[in-house]
Amino acid sequence: IIQLQSTNTERPKIKMRFSAIASSVLLLAFSADAFTPSSLISQRVKTSLNVATEPTATASGEWSPESWKTKKASQMPVYADQEELDGAVAKLGRCSPLVFAGEVRSLHEQLARACHGQGFLLMGGDCAEAFNEFDVDHVRDTFRVILQMALVLTFGSALPVIKVGRMAGQFAKPRSEPDEVRGDVSLPSYRGDIINKEEFTPEARRNNPNNMVEAYNQSAQTLNILRAFATGGYADISRLQAWNLDFVEQTEEGSRYREFATKVDESLRFMKAIGVDTSSDTFSKTDFFTAHECLLLPYEQALTRQDSTTGKWYDCSAHMLWVGERTRELDGAHLEFTRGIGNPLGVKVSDKCTPEELIRICDTMNPNNTPGKITIIVRMGAEKLRKNLPGLIRAVQREGKSVVWISDPVHGNTRKTDNGFKTRDFDNIRAELRAFFDVHEEMGSHPGGVHLEMTGEDVTECTGGVSAVTEDTLGERYNTYCDPRLNGSQALEIAFLIAERMRKRSGLPQM
């Protein structure tokens, strides 16, 4: 920093020093936790947080995977045939876990460090997965964009980036109304393919418990694809940077995106020049985790297993689960279920959440106050966030709660256009992210991540950004089954914007 405040006559030297600094930052970040599996990290000294060995605590009363049934369960479908439901749950109970306890503990350790300002959580993926959209290319494209974003964020923040996909289980969606009415016909609302189908017919809209088995099978395939891509060389750092350079070609000559990408490229060239093998596992393999909303409790219960080594219960449908704004009642079934599992948990909060309520949620979901256990996902809109988030942070700080704060800048900015499309404006998403970082800077807390509904495909569902989608062009590739998603270019642009802000926060020189 002192060097960067030198006089104009020293600028050539400054640029050279910056390139070396940038290269060192990238080398340290990527040879640490950002793009290497935990099993490969052997030389970095770490403070043990003991999150893997602490017993799962429950706030009050006995807990079992079925104890949620004693509580009120919001947003749950009504199944007409109890015997059919019991049969589907029993079948899932005999299936193999989708994820394993060791993987979950690895994510928990990384989140614990993010809780202490030593990491950044990137969550992204579809609003809702669909059976007939399943395709290897679709999974690959979203995975690729998340990795591209992680590369940019790692360089910008000089922090390990924890990569979590809204994938391999994000099938269910909450609904404002239990029924949908078209003319004189009323049918159950479409709640996601894991429950029923989108077609407006009595057969399609029947809540079918066997859809849970189909969702399990698709999730297993998705996880196989993700594991292959994460460890088979597809995550190679040079490949990711080449894709990022393809993105910046869309931007104006001399844009900050081009300058940022050039610095990353210079750093990679520097590392290769001094003999760093960027084709090694450290730079070609990565950890990648999955998460979804904990909504359909029979499915979650059926995939909950007791770990033979620790005795803990884990929901093996995903590495991480979150409870939504509509299901986080303190006396509800969803908090009852999540309080007993060892997975890292998220909870979505809007401006409706009071500081007192948030503290009680933390006490229920994480009574031991274990670092990395709870992630608070903030979704408010820029103006409401500036007004309400400081009070929530103040309460958490006052009570000494260990949480990861992340921004969901997408959900609070949904609107309907005059021509009937649900959309989100890029400028509003950027404004909420700016507000999120501003508030944390004022409060002295760590802005620990971002949560995005996005896809790697070139859809036209959100307006604005480099891809220049307008209201008039929304209909060209409006493919979502639920809410509008950022396309690959828009998501990557968000990563560049966050990286610039994180550079400032980390004390690194600005572009």
PDB file of C-alpha atoms in Angstrom, residues 11 57 71 95 136 156 162 292 306 309 352 434:
ATOM      1  CA  ARG A  11       4.681   4.208 -11.536  1.00  0.00           C
ATOM      2  CA  ALA A  57     -27.032 -30.131  20.164  1.00  0.00           C
ATOM      3  CA  LYS A  71     -45.174 -29.651  14.802  1.00  0.00           C
ATOM      4  CA  CYS A  95     -31.387 -46.016  -0.867  1.00  0.00           C
ATOM      5  CA  VAL A 136     -25.299 -33.277 -18.653  1.00  0.00           C
ATOM      6  CA  GLY A 156     -10.497 -10.135  -5.750  1.00  0.00           C
ATOM      7  CA  ILE A 162     -16.488 -22.074  -0.862  1.00  0.00           C
ATOM      8  CA  HIS A 292     -31.241 -27.001  -1.410  1.00  0.00           C
ATOM      9  CA  GLN A 306     -26.767 -41.714  11.627  1.00  0.00           C
ATOM     10  CA  THR A 309     -18.097 -42.766  13.405  1.00  0.00           C
ATOM     11  CA  LYS A 352     -40.022  -9.018   8.381  1.00  0.00           C
ATOM     12  CA  ARG A 434     -23.718  -2.599  -2.690  1.00  0.00           C
TER      13      ARG A 434
END
